[in-house]
XYZ file of N, CA and C in Angstrom:
510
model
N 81.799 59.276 -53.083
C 81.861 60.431 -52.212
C 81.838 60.042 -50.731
N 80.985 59.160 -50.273
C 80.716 58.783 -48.791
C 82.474 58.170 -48.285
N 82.565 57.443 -49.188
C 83.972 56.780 -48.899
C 85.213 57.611 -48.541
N 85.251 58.398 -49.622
C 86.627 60.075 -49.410
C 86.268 60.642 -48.025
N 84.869 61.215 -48.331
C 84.552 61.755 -46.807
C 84.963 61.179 -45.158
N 84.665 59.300 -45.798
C 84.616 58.180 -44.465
C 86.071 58.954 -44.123
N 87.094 58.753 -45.355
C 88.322 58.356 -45.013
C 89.167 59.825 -44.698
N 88.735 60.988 -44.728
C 89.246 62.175 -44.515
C 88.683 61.807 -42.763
N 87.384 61.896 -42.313
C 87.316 61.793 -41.286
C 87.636 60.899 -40.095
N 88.044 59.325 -40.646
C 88.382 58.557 -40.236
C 90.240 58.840 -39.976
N 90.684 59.290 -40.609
C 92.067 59.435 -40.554
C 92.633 60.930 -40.550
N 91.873 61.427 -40.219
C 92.082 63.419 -40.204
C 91.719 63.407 -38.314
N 91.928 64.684 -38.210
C 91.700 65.243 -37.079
C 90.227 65.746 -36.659
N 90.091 66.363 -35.190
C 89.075 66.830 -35.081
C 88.216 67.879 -35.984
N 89.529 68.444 -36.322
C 88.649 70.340 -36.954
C 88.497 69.717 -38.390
N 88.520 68.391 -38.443
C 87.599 67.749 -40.239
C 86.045 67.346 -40.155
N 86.163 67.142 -38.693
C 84.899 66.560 -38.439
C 83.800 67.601 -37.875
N 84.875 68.895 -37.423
C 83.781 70.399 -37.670
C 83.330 70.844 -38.767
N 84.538 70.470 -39.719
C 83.890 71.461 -40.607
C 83.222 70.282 -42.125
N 83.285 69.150 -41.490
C 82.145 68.360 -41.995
C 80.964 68.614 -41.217
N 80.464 68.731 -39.801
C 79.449 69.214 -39.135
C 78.566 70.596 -39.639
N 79.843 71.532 -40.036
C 79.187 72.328 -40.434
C 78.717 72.538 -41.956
N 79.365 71.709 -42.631
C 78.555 71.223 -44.172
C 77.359 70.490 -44.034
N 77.717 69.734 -42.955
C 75.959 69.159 -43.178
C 74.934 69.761 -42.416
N 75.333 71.005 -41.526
C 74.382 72.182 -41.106
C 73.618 72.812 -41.987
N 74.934 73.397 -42.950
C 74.269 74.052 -43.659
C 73.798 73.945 -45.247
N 73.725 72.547 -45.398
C 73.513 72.382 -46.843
C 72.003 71.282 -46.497
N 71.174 71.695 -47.487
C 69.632 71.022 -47.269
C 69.792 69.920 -48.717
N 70.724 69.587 -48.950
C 70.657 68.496 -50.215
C 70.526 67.357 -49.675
N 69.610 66.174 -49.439
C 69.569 65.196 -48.674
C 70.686 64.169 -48.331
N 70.909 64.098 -50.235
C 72.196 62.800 -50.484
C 73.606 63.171 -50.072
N 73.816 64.824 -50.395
C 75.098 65.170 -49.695
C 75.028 65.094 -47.777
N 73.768 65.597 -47.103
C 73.561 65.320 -45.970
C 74.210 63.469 -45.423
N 73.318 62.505 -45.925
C 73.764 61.365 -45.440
C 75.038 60.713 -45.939
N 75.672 61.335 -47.042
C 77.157 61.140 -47.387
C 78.028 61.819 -46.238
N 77.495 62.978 -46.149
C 78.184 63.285 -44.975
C 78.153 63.117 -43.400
N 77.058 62.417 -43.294
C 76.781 61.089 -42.091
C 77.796 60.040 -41.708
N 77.593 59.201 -43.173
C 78.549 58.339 -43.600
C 79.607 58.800 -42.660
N 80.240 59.431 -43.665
C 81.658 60.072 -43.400
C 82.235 60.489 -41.765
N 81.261 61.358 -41.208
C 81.760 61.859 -39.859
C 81.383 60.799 -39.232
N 80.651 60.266 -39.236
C 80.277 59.682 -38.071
C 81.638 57.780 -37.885
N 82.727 58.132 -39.004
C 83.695 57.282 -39.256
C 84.530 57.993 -38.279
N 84.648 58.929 -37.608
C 85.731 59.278 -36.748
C 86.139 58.352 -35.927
N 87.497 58.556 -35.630
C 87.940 57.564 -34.546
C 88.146 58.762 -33.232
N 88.619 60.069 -33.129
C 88.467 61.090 -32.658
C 87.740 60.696 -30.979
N 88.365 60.123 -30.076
C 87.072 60.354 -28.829
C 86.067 61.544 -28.802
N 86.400 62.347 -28.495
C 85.704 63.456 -28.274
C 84.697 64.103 -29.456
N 85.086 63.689 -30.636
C 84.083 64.148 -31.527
C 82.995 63.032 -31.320
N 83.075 61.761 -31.047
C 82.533 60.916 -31.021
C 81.538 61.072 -29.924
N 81.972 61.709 -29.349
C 80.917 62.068 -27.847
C 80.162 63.419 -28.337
N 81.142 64.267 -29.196
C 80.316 65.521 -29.563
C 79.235 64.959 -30.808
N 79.498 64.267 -31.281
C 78.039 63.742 -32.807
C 77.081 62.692 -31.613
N 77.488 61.787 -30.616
C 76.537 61.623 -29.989
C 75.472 62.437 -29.175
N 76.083 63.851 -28.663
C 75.825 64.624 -27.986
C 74.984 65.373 -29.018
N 74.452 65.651 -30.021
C 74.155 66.506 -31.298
C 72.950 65.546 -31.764
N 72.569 64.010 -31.461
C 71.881 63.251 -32.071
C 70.771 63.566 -32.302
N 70.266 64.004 -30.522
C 69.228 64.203 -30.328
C 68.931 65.862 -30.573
N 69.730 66.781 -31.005
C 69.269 68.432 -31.660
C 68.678 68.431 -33.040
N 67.558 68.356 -32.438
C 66.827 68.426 -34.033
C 66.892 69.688 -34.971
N 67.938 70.778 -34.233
C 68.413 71.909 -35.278
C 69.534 71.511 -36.208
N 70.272 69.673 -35.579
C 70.972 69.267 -36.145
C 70.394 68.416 -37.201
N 70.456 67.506 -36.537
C 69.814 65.817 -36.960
C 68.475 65.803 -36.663
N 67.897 65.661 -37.983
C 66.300 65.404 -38.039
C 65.796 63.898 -37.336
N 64.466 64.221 -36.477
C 64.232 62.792 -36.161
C 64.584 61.746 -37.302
N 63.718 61.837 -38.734
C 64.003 60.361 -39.468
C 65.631 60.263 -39.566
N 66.234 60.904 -39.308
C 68.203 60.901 -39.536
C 68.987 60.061 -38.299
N 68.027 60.148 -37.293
C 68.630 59.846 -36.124
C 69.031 58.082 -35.933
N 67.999 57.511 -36.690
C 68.791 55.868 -35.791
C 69.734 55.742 -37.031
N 69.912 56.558 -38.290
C 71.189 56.327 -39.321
C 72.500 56.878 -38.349
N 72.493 58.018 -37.987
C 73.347 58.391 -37.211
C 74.213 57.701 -35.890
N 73.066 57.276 -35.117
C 73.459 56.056 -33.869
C 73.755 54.824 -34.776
N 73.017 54.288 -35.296
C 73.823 53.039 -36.053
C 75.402 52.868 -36.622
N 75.053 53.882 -38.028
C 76.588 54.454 -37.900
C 78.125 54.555 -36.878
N 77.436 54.986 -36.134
C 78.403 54.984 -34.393
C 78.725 53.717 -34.064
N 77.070 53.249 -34.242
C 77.794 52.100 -33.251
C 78.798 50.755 -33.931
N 78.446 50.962 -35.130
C 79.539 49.895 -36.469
C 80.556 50.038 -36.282
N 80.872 51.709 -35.950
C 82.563 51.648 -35.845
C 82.809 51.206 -35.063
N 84.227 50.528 -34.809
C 84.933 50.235 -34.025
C 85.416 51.119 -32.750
N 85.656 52.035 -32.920
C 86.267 52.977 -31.974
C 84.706 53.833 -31.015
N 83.894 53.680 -32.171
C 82.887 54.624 -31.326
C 81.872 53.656 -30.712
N 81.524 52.144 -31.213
C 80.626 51.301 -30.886
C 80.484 51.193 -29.331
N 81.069 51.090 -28.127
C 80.639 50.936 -26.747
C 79.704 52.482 -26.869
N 80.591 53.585 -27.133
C 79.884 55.237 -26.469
C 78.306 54.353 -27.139
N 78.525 54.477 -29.014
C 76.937 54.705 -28.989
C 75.930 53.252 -28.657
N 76.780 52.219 -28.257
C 75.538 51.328 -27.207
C 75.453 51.545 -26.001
N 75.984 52.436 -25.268
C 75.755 53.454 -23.547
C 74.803 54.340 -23.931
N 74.923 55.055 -25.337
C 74.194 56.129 -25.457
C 72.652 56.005 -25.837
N 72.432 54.639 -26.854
C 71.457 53.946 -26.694
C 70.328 53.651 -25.591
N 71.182 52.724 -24.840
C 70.623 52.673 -23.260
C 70.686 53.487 -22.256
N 71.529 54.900 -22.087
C 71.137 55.680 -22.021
C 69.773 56.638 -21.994
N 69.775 56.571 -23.294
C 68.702 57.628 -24.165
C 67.328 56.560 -24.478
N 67.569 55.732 -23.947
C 66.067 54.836 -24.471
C 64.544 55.576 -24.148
N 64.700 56.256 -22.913
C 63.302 56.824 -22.746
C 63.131 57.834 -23.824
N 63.787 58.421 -23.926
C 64.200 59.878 -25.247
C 63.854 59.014 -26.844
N 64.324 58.118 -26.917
C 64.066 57.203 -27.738
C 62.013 56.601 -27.519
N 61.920 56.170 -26.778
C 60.075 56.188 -26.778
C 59.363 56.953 -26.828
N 59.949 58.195 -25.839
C 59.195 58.815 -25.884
C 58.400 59.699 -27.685
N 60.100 59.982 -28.546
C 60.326 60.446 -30.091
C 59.665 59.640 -30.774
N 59.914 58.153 -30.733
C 59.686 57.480 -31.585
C 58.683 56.156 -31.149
N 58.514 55.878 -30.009
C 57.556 54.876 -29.434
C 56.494 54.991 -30.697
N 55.487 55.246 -31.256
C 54.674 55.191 -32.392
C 54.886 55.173 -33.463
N 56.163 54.962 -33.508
C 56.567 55.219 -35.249
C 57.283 54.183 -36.102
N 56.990 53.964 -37.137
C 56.795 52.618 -37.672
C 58.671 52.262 -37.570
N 59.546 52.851 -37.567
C 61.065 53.120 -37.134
C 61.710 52.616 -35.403
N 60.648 52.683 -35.017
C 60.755 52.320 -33.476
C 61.476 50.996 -32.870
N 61.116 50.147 -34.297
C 62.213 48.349 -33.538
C 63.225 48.781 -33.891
N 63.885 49.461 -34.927
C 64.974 49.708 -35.546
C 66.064 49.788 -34.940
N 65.863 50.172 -33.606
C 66.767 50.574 -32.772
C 67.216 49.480 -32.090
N 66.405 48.288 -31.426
C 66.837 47.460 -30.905
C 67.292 45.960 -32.292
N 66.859 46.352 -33.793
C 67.143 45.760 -34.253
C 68.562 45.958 -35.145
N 68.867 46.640 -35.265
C 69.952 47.688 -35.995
C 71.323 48.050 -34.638
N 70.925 47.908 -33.165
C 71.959 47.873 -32.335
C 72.691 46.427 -32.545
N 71.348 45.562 -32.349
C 71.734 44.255 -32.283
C 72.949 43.829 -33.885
N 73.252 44.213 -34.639
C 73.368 44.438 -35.669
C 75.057 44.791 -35.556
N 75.401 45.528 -34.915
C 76.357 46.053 -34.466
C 77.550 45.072 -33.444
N 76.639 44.412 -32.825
C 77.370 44.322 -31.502
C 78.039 42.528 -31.819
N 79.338 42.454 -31.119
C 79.815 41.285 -31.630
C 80.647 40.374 -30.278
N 80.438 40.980 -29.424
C 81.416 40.158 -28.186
C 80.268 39.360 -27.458
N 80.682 38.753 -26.184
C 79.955 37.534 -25.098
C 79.680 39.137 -24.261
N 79.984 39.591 -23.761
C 79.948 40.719 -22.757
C 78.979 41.587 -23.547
N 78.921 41.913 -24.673
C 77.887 43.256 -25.461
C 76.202 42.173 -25.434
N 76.944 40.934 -25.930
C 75.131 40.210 -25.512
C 74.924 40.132 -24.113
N 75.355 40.153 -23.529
C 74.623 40.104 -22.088
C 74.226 40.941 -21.788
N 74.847 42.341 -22.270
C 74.144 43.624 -21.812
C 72.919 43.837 -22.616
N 73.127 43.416 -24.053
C 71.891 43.467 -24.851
C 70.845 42.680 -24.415
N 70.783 41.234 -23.763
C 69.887 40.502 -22.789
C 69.239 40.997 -21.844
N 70.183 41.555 -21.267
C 70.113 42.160 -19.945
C 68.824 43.745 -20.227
N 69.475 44.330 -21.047
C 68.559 45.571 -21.355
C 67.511 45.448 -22.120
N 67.502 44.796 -22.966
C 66.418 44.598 -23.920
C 65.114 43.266 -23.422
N 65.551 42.136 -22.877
C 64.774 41.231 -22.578
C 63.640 42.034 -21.248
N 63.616 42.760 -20.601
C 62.394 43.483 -19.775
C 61.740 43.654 -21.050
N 61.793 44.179 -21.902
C 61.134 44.979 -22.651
C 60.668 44.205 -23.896
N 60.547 43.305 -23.797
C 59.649 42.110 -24.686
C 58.483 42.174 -24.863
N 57.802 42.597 -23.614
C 56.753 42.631 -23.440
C 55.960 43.612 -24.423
N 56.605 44.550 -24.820
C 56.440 45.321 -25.754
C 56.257 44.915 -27.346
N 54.706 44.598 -27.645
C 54.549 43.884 -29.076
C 55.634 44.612 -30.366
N 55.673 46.182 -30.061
C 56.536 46.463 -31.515
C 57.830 46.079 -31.139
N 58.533 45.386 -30.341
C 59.880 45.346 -30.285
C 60.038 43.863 -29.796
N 58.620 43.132 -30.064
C 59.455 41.483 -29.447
C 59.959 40.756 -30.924
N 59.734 40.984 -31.682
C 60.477 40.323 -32.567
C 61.905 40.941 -32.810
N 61.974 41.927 -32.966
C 63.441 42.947 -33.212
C 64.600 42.206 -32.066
N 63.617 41.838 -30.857
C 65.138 42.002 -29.353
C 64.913 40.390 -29.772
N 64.186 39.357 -30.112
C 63.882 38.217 -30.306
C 65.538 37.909 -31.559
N 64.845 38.394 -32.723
C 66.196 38.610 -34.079
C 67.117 39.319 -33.367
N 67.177 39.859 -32.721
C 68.571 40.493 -32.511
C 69.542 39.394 -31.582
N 69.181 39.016 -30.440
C 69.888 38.231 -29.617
C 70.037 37.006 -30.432
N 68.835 36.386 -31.115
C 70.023 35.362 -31.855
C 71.060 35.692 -32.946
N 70.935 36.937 -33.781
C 71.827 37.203 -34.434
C 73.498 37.149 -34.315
N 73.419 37.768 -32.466
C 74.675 38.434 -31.739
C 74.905 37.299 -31.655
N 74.196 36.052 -30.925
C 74.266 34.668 -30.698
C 75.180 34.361 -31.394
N 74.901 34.223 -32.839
C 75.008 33.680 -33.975
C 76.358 34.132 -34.206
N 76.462 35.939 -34.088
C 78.029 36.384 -34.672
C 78.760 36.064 -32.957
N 78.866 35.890 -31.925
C 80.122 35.693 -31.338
C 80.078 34.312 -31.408
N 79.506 33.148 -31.696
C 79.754 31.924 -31.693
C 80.450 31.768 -32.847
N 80.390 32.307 -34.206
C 81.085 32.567 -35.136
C 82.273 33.115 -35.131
N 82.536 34.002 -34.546
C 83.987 34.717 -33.724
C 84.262 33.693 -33.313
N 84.083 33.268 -32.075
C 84.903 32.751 -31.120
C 85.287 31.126 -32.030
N 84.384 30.705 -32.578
C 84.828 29.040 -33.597
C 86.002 29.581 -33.961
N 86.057 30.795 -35.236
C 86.903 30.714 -36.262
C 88.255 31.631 -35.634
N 88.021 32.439 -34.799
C 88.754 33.418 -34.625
C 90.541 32.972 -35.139
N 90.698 31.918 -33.926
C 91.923 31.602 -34.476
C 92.619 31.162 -35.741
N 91.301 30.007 -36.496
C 92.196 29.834 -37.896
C 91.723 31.412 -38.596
N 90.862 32.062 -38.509
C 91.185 33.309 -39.433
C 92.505 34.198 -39.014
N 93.182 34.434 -37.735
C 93.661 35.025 -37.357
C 95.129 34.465 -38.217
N 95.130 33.163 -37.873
C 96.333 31.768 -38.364
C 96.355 31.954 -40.074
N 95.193 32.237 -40.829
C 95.516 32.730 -42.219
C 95.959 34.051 -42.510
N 94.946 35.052 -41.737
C 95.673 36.612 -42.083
C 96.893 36.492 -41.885
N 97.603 35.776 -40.968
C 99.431 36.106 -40.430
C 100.011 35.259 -41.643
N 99.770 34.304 -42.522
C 100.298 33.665 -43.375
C 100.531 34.510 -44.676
N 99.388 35.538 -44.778
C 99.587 35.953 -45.429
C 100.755 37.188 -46.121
């Protein structure tokens, strides 16, 4: 189900990703709720992509525990990943202030990190996250995260070309 949904919304228009919005308004079934997470939040759509970021934080929408599935989501895709790491750093105080106590709270800097795959997205992730070390629930998360990113663009950038040099062979 998550997959049909991904791919109606991923390759459909805006008014799929309303009236997926409004299925997961109005239906209280949990598993159909995050199937239909899944799914919208696969848009390639700019503007819806700014409208489900814009909706993250309405808790008449998206329940706090729903929310870093939702931004994560975003930020995997391809098309939506810069909005929801702006929206991230952005929204970080909105983010402590919600969730600063809650056992969910690294998630965010560990689950962005997770996402992000270029030389330019770690520096900003360095850049934003390393002040904030100092912070015991989040020094291991920004600690794992920067070597992770480490880890995936040094991996990119080694292989890029012979993977690129096999996909075309194929």
């Amino acid at each position: 189900r998550p997959l049909i949904i991904s791919s109606v919304a991923r390759y459909g228009n805006g008014d799929i990703v309303d009236d997926l919005l409004a299925a997961y308004r109005d239906n209280q079934a949990g598993e159909l709720r995050q199937d239909i997470c899944v799914g919208v939040t696969s848009t390639r759509v700019p503007e819806k992509i700014t409208q489900l970021l814009g909706i993250i934080k309405d808790q008449q929408v998206v329940r706090h525990q729903d929310v870093a599935r939702w931004l994560i989501y975003l930020m995997r895709g391809r098309e939506s990943r810069e909005q929801a790491w702006q929206w991230l750093r952005d929204n970080w105080q909105w983010i402590v202030d919600t969730f600063g106590g809650d056992k969910s709270y690294d998630d965010y800097p560990r689950y962005g990190a997770s996402a992000l795959v270029t030389q330019k997205q770690l520096q900003e992730y360095r850049e934003f996250f390393e002040p904030l070390r100092d912070d015991p629930a989040l020094t291991r998360a920004i600690t794992v995260g920067i070597s992770e990113i480490e880890g995936r663009v040094e991996l990119i950038e080694r292989d890029k070309e012979a993977v690129q040099k096999a996909l075309l062979a194929l």
